[in-house]
Short mmCIF file of C-alpha atoms in Angstrom, two decimals:
data_model
loop_
_atom_site.label_atom_id
_atom_site.label_comp_id
_atom_site.label_asym_id
_atom_site.label_seq_id
_atom_site.Cartn_x
_atom_site.Cartn_y
_atom_site.Cartn_z
CA UNK M 14 26.40 23.88 -7.64
CA UNK M 15 27.17 23.06 -4.07
CA UNK M 16 24.99 24.87 -2.72
CA UNK M 17 21.87 23.86 -4.64
CA UNK M 18 22.82 19.97 -3.31
CA UNK M 19 23.26 21.06 -0.06
CA UNK M 20 20.23 22.56 0.22
CA UNK M 21 18.63 19.76 -1.26
CA UNK M 22 20.07 17.39 0.69
CA UNK M 23 19.07 19.39 4.14
CA UNK M 24 15.19 18.97 2.48
CA UNK M 25 15.74 15.07 2.06
CA UNK M 26 17.20 13.99 5.38
CA UNK M 27 14.41 11.10 5.73
CA UNK M 28 15.15 9.86 1.91
CA UNK M 29 19.05 9.84 3.01
CA UNK M 30 18.65 8.04 6.11
CA UNK M 31 16.74 5.24 4.46
CA UNK M 32 19.69 5.11 1.77
CA UNK M 33 22.62 5.49 4.43
CA UNK M 34 21.14 3.04 6.76
CA UNK M 35 20.84 0.33 3.74
CA UNK M 36 24.22 0.52 2.73
CA UNK M 37 25.50 0.38 6.79
CA UNK M 38 23.35 -2.40 7.07
CA UNK M 39 24.40 -4.33 3.93
CA UNK M 40 28.25 -4.07 5.21
CA UNK M 41 26.88 -4.96 9.00
CA UNK M 42 25.03 -8.16 7.20
CA UNK M 43 28.29 -8.89 4.98
CA UNK M 44 30.34 -8.97 8.12
CA UNK M 45 28.23 -10.68 10.87
CA UNK M 46 26.18 -13.17 8.43
CA UNK M 47 22.50 -14.14 9.15
CA UNK M 48 23.13 -14.17 12.29
CA UNK M 49 22.55 -10.62 12.65
CA UNK M 50 19.34 -10.54 10.66
CA UNK M 51 16.83 -10.11 13.84
CA UNK M 52 19.28 -7.22 15.03
CA UNK M 53 18.88 -5.95 11.46
CA UNK M 54 15.50 -5.88 11.14
CA UNK M 55 14.80 -4.26 14.56
CA UNK M 56 17.45 -1.07 13.32
CA UNK M 57 15.95 -1.10 9.80
CA UNK M 58 12.41 -0.87 11.63
CA UNK M 59 13.65 2.07 14.13
CA UNK M 60 15.52 3.57 10.95
CA UNK M 61 12.14 3.62 8.80
CA UNK M 62 10.43 4.90 11.78
CA UNK M 63 12.93 7.75 12.46
CA UNK M 64 12.55 8.55 8.51
CA UNK M 65 8.62 9.06 8.98
CA UNK M 66 9.46 11.07 11.69
CA UNK M 67 11.59 13.37 10.17
CA UNK M 68 9.75 13.67 7.12
CA UNK M 69 7.06 14.69 9.12
CA UNK M 70 9.20 17.43 10.66
CA UNK M 71 10.24 18.96 7.29
CA UNK M 72 7.44 19.87 6.35
CA UNK M 73 6.15 23.24 5.38
CA UNK M 74 3.47 24.98 4.04
CA UNK M 75 4.84 26.24 1.22
CA UNK M 76 6.39 23.21 -1.14
CA UNK M 77 10.40 22.90 -1.36
CA UNK M 78 11.38 22.30 -4.58
CA UNK M 79 14.98 20.16 -4.39
CA UNK M 80 17.13 18.29 -7.06
CA UNK M 81 16.67 21.00 -9.69
CA UNK M 82 12.55 20.06 -8.96
CA UNK M 83 13.05 16.51 -9.27
CA UNK M 84 11.17 16.55 -6.20
CA UNK M 85 8.92 18.19 -3.81
CA UNK M 86 8.61 18.46 -0.10
CA UNK M 87 4.98 19.35 0.84
CA UNK M 88 2.59 18.19 3.18
CA UNK M 89 1.28 15.51 0.59
CA UNK M 90 4.49 14.34 1.03
CA UNK M 91 5.23 13.90 4.51
CA UNK M 92 1.62 12.57 5.12
CA UNK M 93 2.04 10.04 3.41
CA UNK M 94 5.71 9.20 3.90
CA UNK M 95 4.85 9.30 7.29
CA UNK M 96 1.91 6.19 6.43
CA UNK M 97 4.44 4.53 4.63
CA UNK M 98 6.66 4.45 7.47
CA UNK M 99 4.22 3.55 9.75
CA UNK M 100 3.00 -0.11 7.42
CA UNK M 101 7.05 -0.79 6.77
CA UNK M 102 8.24 -0.32 10.31
CA UNK M 103 5.22 -2.66 11.58
CA UNK M 104 5.97 -5.38 8.77
CA UNK M 105 9.40 -5.62 9.85
CA UNK M 106 8.94 -6.52 13.12
CA UNK M 107 6.60 -9.21 11.97
CA UNK M 108 9.09 -10.68 9.60
CA UNK M 109 12.09 -10.40 12.26
CA UNK M 110 9.57 -12.79 14.69
CA UNK M 111 8.75 -14.77 11.72
CA UNK M 112 12.14 -15.38 10.27
CA UNK M 113 13.44 -15.63 13.72
CA UNK M 114 13.15 -19.27 13.92
CA UNK M 115 13.23 -20.03 10.20
CA UNK M 116 15.66 -21.40 7.93
CA UNK M 117 15.04 -17.95 5.56
CA UNK M 118 16.61 -16.26 8.47
CA UNK M 119 18.72 -13.74 6.32
CA UNK M 120 20.02 -10.39 6.55
CA UNK M 121 19.21 -8.98 3.64
CA UNK M 122 15.16 -8.73 4.41
CA UNK M 123 15.76 -5.96 6.65
CA UNK M 124 18.20 -3.72 3.55
CA UNK M 125 15.95 -4.81 0.86
CA UNK M 126 12.80 -3.23 2.91
CA UNK M 127 14.84 -0.21 3.33
CA UNK M 128 15.47 0.09 -0.16
CA UNK M 129 12.04 -0.61 -1.12
CA UNK M 130 10.90 2.52 1.81
CA UNK M 131 13.82 4.74 0.17
CA UNK M 132 11.84 4.31 -3.41
CA UNK M 133 8.20 4.63 -1.58
CA UNK M 134 9.68 8.08 -0.31
CA UNK M 135 10.61 9.18 -3.65
CA UNK M 136 7.58 8.41 -5.34
CA UNK M 137 5.43 10.39 -2.43
CA UNK M 138 7.92 13.29 -3.43
CA UNK M 139 8.28 12.89 -7.24
CA UNK M 140 7.67 16.29 -9.15
CA UNK M 141 8.54 14.92 -12.50
CA UNK M 142 8.10 11.74 -14.83
CA UNK M 143 11.73 11.00 -14.02
CA UNK M 144 11.91 10.55 -10.70
CA UNK M 145 8.44 9.34 -10.78
CA UNK M 146 10.37 5.79 -13.03
CA UNK M 147 13.18 5.96 -10.27
CA UNK M 148 11.05 5.92 -7.37
CA UNK M 149 8.99 3.03 -8.33
CA UNK M 150 11.82 0.85 -9.78
CA UNK M 151 13.19 1.45 -6.98
CA UNK M 152 10.90 -0.15 -4.82
CA UNK M 153 9.87 -2.76 -7.58
CA UNK M 154 13.35 -4.12 -7.83
CA UNK M 155 13.52 -4.95 -4.22
CA UNK M 156 10.07 -6.03 -3.81
CA UNK M 157 10.88 -8.61 -6.85
CA UNK M 158 13.71 -10.17 -4.82
CA UNK M 159 11.54 -10.06 -1.17
CA UNK M 160 8.52 -12.15 -3.39
CA UNK M 161 11.20 -14.71 -4.04
CA UNK M 162 12.59 -14.70 -1.07
CA UNK M 163 12.38 -17.91 -0.08
CA UNK M 164 14.64 -19.37 -2.15
CA UNK M 165 14.36 -23.18 -1.68
CA UNK M 166 10.52 -22.81 -2.09
CA UNK M 167 8.90 -23.21 -5.24
CA UNK M 168 5.85 -21.30 -4.75
CA UNK M 169 7.80 -18.45 -3.17
CA UNK M 170 10.17 -18.57 -6.72
CA UNK M 171 6.62 -18.38 -8.68
CA UNK M 172 5.68 -15.82 -7.05
CA UNK M 173 9.32 -13.63 -7.59
CA UNK M 174 9.05 -14.75 -11.22
CA UNK M 175 5.88 -13.43 -11.89
CA UNK M 176 5.91 -10.53 -9.85
CA UNK M 177 8.91 -9.49 -11.98
CA UNK M 178 7.86 -10.50 -15.48
CA UNK M 179 4.60 -8.83 -15.22
CA UNK M 180 6.61 -6.00 -13.27
CA UNK M 181 8.88 -5.62 -16.47
CA UNK M 182 5.54 -5.22 -18.39
CA UNK M 183 3.95 -2.44 -16.31
CA UNK M 184 7.57 -0.77 -16.58
CA UNK M 185 6.48 -0.73 -20.01
CA UNK M 186 2.91 0.44 -20.41
CA UNK M 187 4.27 2.63 -17.72
CA UNK M 188 7.53 3.89 -20.10
CA UNK M 189 5.93 4.09 -22.80
CA UNK M 190 3.03 6.40 -21.47
CA UNK M 191 5.42 8.65 -20.43
CA UNK M 192 7.12 8.92 -23.82
CA UNK M 193 4.08 10.31 -25.21
CA UNK M 194 3.44 13.34 -22.66
CA UNK M 195 7.17 14.10 -23.40
CA UNK M 196 6.87 14.26 -27.18
CA UNK M 197 3.87 16.29 -27.16
CA UNK M 198 4.68 18.35 -24.33
CA UNK M 199 8.43 18.56 -24.51
CA UNK M 200 9.24 18.24 -20.68
CA UNK M 201 9.19 15.18 -18.18
CA UNK M 202 8.39 18.37 -15.60
CA UNK M 203 5.13 18.53 -13.67
CA UNK M 204 5.31 22.44 -13.99
CA UNK M 205 5.86 22.25 -17.71
CA UNK M 206 3.90 19.76 -18.64
CA UNK M 207 0.73 21.47 -16.91
CA UNK M 208 1.46 24.18 -19.42
CA UNK M 209 0.84 22.10 -22.81
CA UNK M 210 -1.50 19.89 -21.08
CA UNK M 211 -4.29 21.78 -20.87
CA UNK M 212 -5.26 21.82 -24.15
CA UNK M 213 -6.17 18.17 -24.59
CA UNK M 214 -3.96 16.88 -27.23
CA UNK M 215 -5.34 13.36 -27.98
CA UNK M 216 -1.47 12.58 -27.74
CA UNK M 217 -1.08 13.48 -24.31
CA UNK M 218 -4.23 11.91 -23.08
CA UNK M 219 -3.26 8.40 -24.69
CA UNK M 220 0.03 8.69 -22.76
CA UNK M 221 -1.74 9.78 -19.46
CA UNK M 222 -4.06 7.09 -19.50
CA UNK M 223 -0.93 4.49 -20.51
CA UNK M 224 0.42 6.02 -16.94
CA UNK M 225 -2.60 5.22 -15.47
CA UNK M 226 -2.44 1.94 -16.45
CA UNK M 227 1.48 0.80 -15.22
CA UNK M 228 0.62 2.31 -11.90
CA UNK M 229 -2.46 0.51 -11.62
CA UNK M 230 -0.84 -2.60 -11.64
CA UNK M 231 1.46 -1.20 -8.83
CA UNK M 232 -1.84 -0.52 -6.72
CA UNK M 233 -3.50 -4.18 -8.24
CA UNK M 234 -6.49 -2.57 -9.95
CA UNK M 235 -8.46 -4.49 -11.94
CA UNK M 236 -8.33 -5.57 -14.56
CA UNK M 237 -4.10 -5.35 -13.96
CA UNK M 238 -4.85 -7.34 -10.89
CA UNK M 239 -3.56 -10.84 -12.64
CA UNK M 240 -0.58 -11.20 -10.25
CA UNK M 241 -2.11 -10.47 -7.32
CA UNK M 242 -3.68 -13.34 -6.02
CA UNK M 243 -0.51 -15.17 -6.47
CA UNK M 244 1.83 -13.51 -5.63
CA UNK M 245 0.21 -12.78 -2.42
CA UNK M 246 -0.49 -16.56 -1.51
CA UNK M 247 3.54 -17.70 -2.79
CA UNK M 248 5.45 -14.94 -1.25
CA UNK M 249 6.55 -15.04 2.67
CA UNK M 250 3.52 -13.82 4.61
CA UNK M 251 5.54 -10.89 6.46
CA UNK M 252 6.11 -10.05 2.37
CA UNK M 253 2.83 -10.33 1.94
CA UNK M 254 1.92 -7.71 4.35
CA UNK M 255 4.08 -5.29 3.39
CA UNK M 256 3.11 -5.43 -0.32
CA UNK M 257 -0.91 -5.14 1.31
CA UNK M 258 0.15 -1.84 2.78
CA UNK M 259 3.28 0.60 2.07
CA UNK M 260 3.12 0.04 -1.47
CA UNK M 261 -0.91 0.62 -1.78
CA UNK M 262 -0.02 4.29 -0.20
CA UNK M 263 3.04 5.12 -2.44
CA UNK M 264 0.95 4.19 -6.04
CA UNK M 265 -1.88 6.12 -4.39
CA UNK M 266 0.15 9.08 -3.71
CA UNK M 267 1.89 9.12 -7.01
CA UNK M 268 -1.31 8.76 -8.74
CA UNK M 269 -3.02 11.42 -7.16
CA UNK M 270 -0.09 13.96 -7.34
CA UNK M 271 0.03 13.11 -11.03
CA UNK M 272 -3.59 13.64 -11.72
CA UNK M 273 -4.33 16.69 -9.92
CA UNK M 274 -1.28 18.49 -10.37
CA UNK M 275 0.16 18.48 -14.47
CA UNK M 276 -3.29 16.59 -15.38
CA UNK M 277 -5.70 18.82 -13.28
CA UNK M 278 -7.17 20.54 -16.35
CA UNK M 279 -7.80 17.09 -17.90
CA UNK M 280 -9.91 15.73 -15.19
CA UNK M 281 -13.29 15.10 -17.34
CA UNK M 282 -10.75 12.73 -19.36
CA UNK M 283 -8.87 10.82 -16.63
CA UNK M 284 -11.68 10.82 -14.55
CA UNK M 285 -13.44 8.22 -16.89
CA UNK M 286 -10.54 6.05 -16.81
CA UNK M 287 -9.99 6.17 -12.71
CA UNK M 288 -14.04 5.01 -12.65
CA UNK M 289 -13.73 2.08 -15.38
CA UNK M 290 -10.37 1.16 -13.06
CA UNK M 291 -12.94 1.52 -9.59
CA UNK M 292 -15.72 -0.76 -10.59
CA UNK M 293 -13.69 -3.28 -12.36
CA UNK M 294 -11.92 -3.30 -9.15
CA UNK M 295 -14.91 -3.42 -6.82
CA UNK M 296 -17.05 -6.20 -9.20
CA UNK M 297 -13.55 -8.35 -9.47
CA UNK M 298 -12.21 -8.38 -6.01
CA UNK M 299 -15.56 -8.82 -4.19
CA UNK M 300 -16.79 -12.24 -6.51
CA UNK M 301 -13.48 -13.77 -6.48
CA UNK M 302 -12.84 -13.54 -2.86
CA UNK M 303 -16.20 -15.29 -2.48
CA UNK M 304 -15.18 -18.97 -3.54
CA UNK M 305 -11.45 -18.55 -1.89
CA UNK M 306 -10.61 -21.29 0.51
CA UNK M 307 -7.00 -19.91 1.81
CA UNK M 308 -7.14 -16.43 3.69
CA UNK M 309 -4.06 -15.51 1.96
CA UNK M 310 -5.53 -15.39 -1.72
CA UNK M 311 -8.67 -14.02 0.22
CA UNK M 312 -6.80 -10.93 1.09
CA UNK M 313 -5.34 -10.61 -1.97
CA UNK M 314 -8.82 -10.07 -3.55
CA UNK M 315 -9.98 -7.95 -0.31
CA UNK M 316 -6.96 -5.44 -1.30
CA UNK M 317 -8.32 -5.73 -5.14
CA UNK M 318 -11.59 -4.47 -3.83
CA UNK M 319 -10.42 -1.81 -1.38
CA UNK M 320 -8.04 -0.05 -3.82
CA UNK M 321 -11.62 0.65 -5.67
CA UNK M 322 -12.76 2.37 -2.72
CA UNK M 323 -9.91 4.40 -3.17
CA UNK M 324 -9.89 5.16 -6.72
CA UNK M 325 -13.79 5.93 -6.35
CA UNK M 326 -12.32 9.10 -3.88
CA UNK M 327 -9.18 9.89 -6.38
CA UNK M 328 -12.41 10.19 -9.21
CA UNK M 329 -14.27 12.62 -7.31
CA UNK M 330 -11.53 14.93 -7.89
CA UNK M 331 -10.47 18.21 -6.24
CA UNK M 332 -9.25 18.22 -2.58
CA UNK M 333 -12.42 16.33 -1.01
CA UNK M 334 -11.63 13.21 -3.38
CA UNK M 335 -8.07 13.25 -2.60
CA UNK M 336 -8.95 13.76 1.09
CA UNK M 337 -11.39 10.96 1.34
CA UNK M 338 -8.63 8.63 -0.19
CA UNK M 339 -6.28 9.59 2.13
CA UNK M 340 -8.51 9.02 4.93
CA UNK M 341 -9.89 5.53 3.10
CA UNK M 342 -5.87 4.56 3.16
CA UNK M 343 -5.63 5.45 6.84
CA UNK M 344 -7.82 3.38 8.10
CA UNK M 345 -7.34 0.19 5.53
CA UNK M 346 -3.65 0.15 6.72
CA UNK M 347 -3.84 -0.77 10.25
CA UNK M 348 -6.71 -3.45 9.48
CA UNK M 349 -4.72 -5.73 6.99
CA UNK M 350 -1.75 -5.17 9.57
CA UNK M 351 -3.73 -6.86 11.89
CA UNK M 352 -5.40 -9.37 9.43
CA UNK M 353 -1.96 -10.41 8.63
CA UNK M 354 -0.44 -10.49 12.31
CA UNK M 355 -3.31 -12.88 12.88
CA UNK M 356 -2.16 -15.26 9.57
CA UNK M 357 1.24 -15.46 10.91
CA UNK M 358 0.07 -16.56 14.43
CA UNK M 359 -1.51 -18.83 12.78
CA UNK M 360 0.76 -22.11 13.06
CA UNK M 361 0.37 -25.93 14.66
CA UNK M 362 3.82 -27.66 15.24
CA UNK M 363 5.63 -24.46 13.88
CA UNK M 364 3.76 -25.10 10.35
CA UNK M 365 2.38 -21.93 8.73
CA UNK M 366 -1.25 -22.49 8.13
CA UNK M 367 -3.19 -20.53 5.94
CA UNK M 368 -6.88 -22.11 4.96
CA UNK M 369 -9.96 -20.29 6.42
CA UNK M 370 -10.76 -23.97 7.60
CA UNK M 371 -8.29 -24.09 9.82
CA UNK M 372 -9.62 -20.84 11.36
CA UNK M 373 -12.42 -22.86 13.18
CA UNK M 374 -13.26 -22.37 16.69
CA UNK M 375 -10.74 -20.32 17.09
CA UNK M 376 -12.74 -18.33 19.49
CA UNK M 377 -12.56 -21.39 21.81
CA UNK M 378 -8.72 -22.29 21.35
CA UNK M 379 -7.19 -18.59 21.33
CA UNK M 380 -9.78 -16.12 22.03
CA UNK M 381 -7.75 -12.94 21.66
CA UNK M 382 -6.72 -13.62 17.88
CA UNK M 383 -11.01 -13.95 17.63
CA UNK M 384 -11.32 -10.54 19.06
CA UNK M 385 -8.51 -9.19 16.89
CA UNK M 386 -9.96 -10.80 13.28
CA UNK M 387 -13.24 -9.96 14.52
CA UNK M 388 -12.52 -6.33 14.87
CA UNK M 389 -9.89 -6.40 11.73
CA UNK M 390 -12.43 -7.94 9.42
CA UNK M 391 -15.64 -5.79 11.09
CA UNK M 392 -13.62 -3.00 9.55
CA UNK M 393 -12.69 -3.97 6.43
CA UNK M 394 -16.33 -4.71 6.05
CA UNK M 395 -17.38 -1.12 6.57
CA UNK M 396 -19.56 -1.91 10.22
CA UNK M 397 -19.74 1.27 12.39
CA UNK M 398 -18.13 2.47 15.15
CA UNK M 399 -15.18 1.08 13.37
CA UNK M 400 -12.36 2.79 11.32
CA UNK M 401 -13.35 0.74 7.95
CA UNK M 402 -17.30 2.75 8.24
CA UNK M 403 -16.05 6.05 8.22
CA UNK M 404 -13.73 5.26 5.01
CA UNK M 405 -16.31 4.09 3.42
CA UNK M 406 -18.63 7.36 4.53
CA UNK M 407 -15.79 9.29 3.18
CA UNK M 408 -15.26 8.41 -0.32
CA UNK M 409 -18.71 7.81 -0.54
CA UNK M 410 -19.31 11.38 0.09
CA UNK M 411 -16.98 12.75 -1.97
CA UNK M 412 -18.33 11.01 -4.77
CA UNK M 413 -22.00 11.48 -4.27
CA UNK M 414 -20.96 15.56 -4.33
CA UNK M 415 -18.60 14.71 -7.60
CA UNK M 416 -22.39 13.65 -9.18
CA UNK M 417 -21.01 10.00 -9.54
CA UNK M 418 -23.92 8.31 -7.54
CA UNK M 419 -23.27 5.32 -9.92
CA UNK M 420 -20.32 4.60 -8.73
CA UNK M 421 -21.75 5.12 -5.45
CA UNK M 422 -24.38 2.45 -6.02
CA UNK M 423 -21.20 -0.25 -7.42
CA UNK M 424 -19.49 0.55 -4.34
CA UNK M 425 -22.44 -0.19 -1.90
CA UNK M 426 -23.10 -3.40 -3.77
CA UNK M 427 -19.98 -4.47 -3.22
CA UNK M 428 -19.93 -3.63 0.49
CA UNK M 429 -22.52 -6.30 1.01
CA UNK M 430 -20.77 -8.88 -1.45
CA UNK M 431 -17.80 -8.07 0.75
CA UNK M 432 -19.55 -8.55 3.83
CA UNK M 433 -20.27 -11.95 2.65
CA UNK M 434 -17.02 -13.19 2.91
CA UNK M 435 -15.78 -11.41 5.65
CA UNK M 436 -18.89 -12.51 7.94
CA UNK M 437 -18.35 -16.11 6.41
CA UNK M 438 -14.97 -16.45 8.37
CA UNK M 439 -15.93 -14.59 11.64
CA UNK M 440 -18.53 -17.22 11.48
CA UNK M 441 -16.04 -20.22 11.20
CA UNK M 442 -13.82 -18.34 13.91
CA UNK M 443 -16.70 -17.81 16.81
CA UNK M 444 -19.19 -21.14 15.76
CA UNK M 445 -17.76 -23.85 14.10
CA UNK M 446 -15.71 -26.63 15.96
CA UNK M 447 -12.52 -26.06 17.33
CA UNK M 448 -9.89 -27.54 15.42
CA UNK M 449 -6.31 -27.93 16.80
CA UNK M 450 -4.51 -25.63 18.58
CA UNK M 451 -2.75 -23.31 17.07
CA UNK M 452 0.95 -23.06 18.76
CA UNK M 453 1.20 -20.36 20.94
CA UNK M 454 2.14 -16.66 19.61
CA UNK M 455 4.94 -14.90 19.96
CA UNK M 456 4.83 -11.36 22.39
CA UNK M 457 5.60 -8.73 18.65
CA UNK M 458 2.74 -10.54 17.02
CA UNK M 459 0.22 -10.01 19.92
CA UNK M 460 1.42 -6.63 20.61
CA UNK M 461 1.42 -6.11 16.81
CA UNK M 462 -2.25 -7.24 16.32
CA UNK M 463 -3.23 -5.78 19.81
CA UNK M 464 -2.13 -2.03 18.85
CA UNK M 465 -3.91 -2.21 15.27
CA UNK M 466 -7.39 -3.55 16.63
CA UNK M 467 -7.26 -0.24 19.23
CA UNK M 468 -6.40 1.82 15.62
CA UNK M 469 -9.53 0.08 13.98
CA UNK M 470 -11.36 2.41 16.91
CA UNK M 471 -10.36 6.08 15.27
CA UNK M 472 -13.22 7.71 17.33
CA UNK M 473 -11.62 6.05 20.61
CA UNK M 474 -7.98 6.37 19.66
CA UNK M 475 -7.01 10.17 18.09
CA UNK M 476 -10.94 11.00 17.07
CA UNK M 477 -12.41 11.56 14.05
CA UNK M 478 -12.23 14.60 13.58
CA UNK M 479 -8.40 14.55 13.81
CA UNK M 480 -7.92 12.08 11.22
CA UNK M 481 -10.15 14.01 8.93
CA UNK M 482 -7.80 17.09 9.78
CA UNK M 483 -4.76 15.10 8.66
CA UNK M 484 -6.28 14.50 5.02
CA UNK M 485 -7.66 17.53 4.45
CA UNK M 486 -4.05 19.44 5.67
CA UNK M 487 -2.16 16.28 3.53
CA UNK M 488 -4.48 17.34 0.47
CA UNK M 489 -4.58 21.30 0.87
CA UNK M 490 -1.78 21.25 -2.52
CA UNK M 491 -4.64 20.25 -4.56
#
């Protein structure tokens, strides 16, 4: 028993690092008070980065099953953890800068971000329904508090309450689906479920549908997106940046592992549900974003539409489908973080601004901000040679190879509609009459924005082939 525990701990050093660091920083924060908030945020960002590096170092071609098979360490989980660590660390850097001169500066932010990232890591490595739920709730409970981080702000409190109530509902749906699967297969472990699920038992299919619906809420896929606009709008902007990046990767990783491993033989059954979610997300995200006047709410609907493209890749099935979804995520995360870096820089007289109209004539006031915003929105639109174009290209190709051409048509139409609201913002930035100047952005925001802009040019940075090879290696277990 001791040997098994030591073996398991040796393969889960990234998770142990995050858990231990969260406990240590909680004690440090309790001792030093809120004046240590900036220091704790930087230490947490460094710890999350180190955990991501460890996850990549500890991957092996052959999967390693730890804690009696509850978790699995393989190339897929390592790749997902690296991407999630990148997103979480960047948002922590943005948060440390955002809260440094604010009355909301509290040391708990870094601790909660660490615990949420720990939940992401467990989700990526989950190998049974119990660890799936533990990882999901670990990141969700921290996220509920982060959404309501501004205790004296009614909008932030409302965002946290809505997220908590609807999150509890989605957890109930997910648990009901898990109970059905357990009842009809007699096991929580994926390798045992696959032995009993291949017969296509109706009860198992019903349970799987409930599981998918619960996970669709976590990735804000329509029609389970109702929490997204209000939470994105009410939560502090660094928290919104976190919600728009790392949890999406974690939910997608969990969904891919769940569908492709224990339920891979039921492709024709769950594929219809994923296609429906993809279509709903594309339509709702694209059309609702057209009428938004607040850029954070627009980013919320943009994230819904982008999840529709990711679901398109998942619906294609097989290694090609999984790899295309992972490539889309790898291109989506830097563009989204770059957009939120600019939103954080939208301040006038130390007051945050979030209206699209506030961006009028930004090119004349802050040319560097205009260039960054143009690059990241062109990438999200899918204009070559930026990263977003290649993300859409790969998911479209995977869907066409799977014979899902009607879904590709929906995706193409959603891309055209999405170009409308992205280009509207770019027109506002470059051609409208300038308004009041923004405050000078901090060095941290400028560096993050610059790095994210560079990452929207994958051909110039690491080469498109390297990103494709990374995605193919991550999807190799499927």
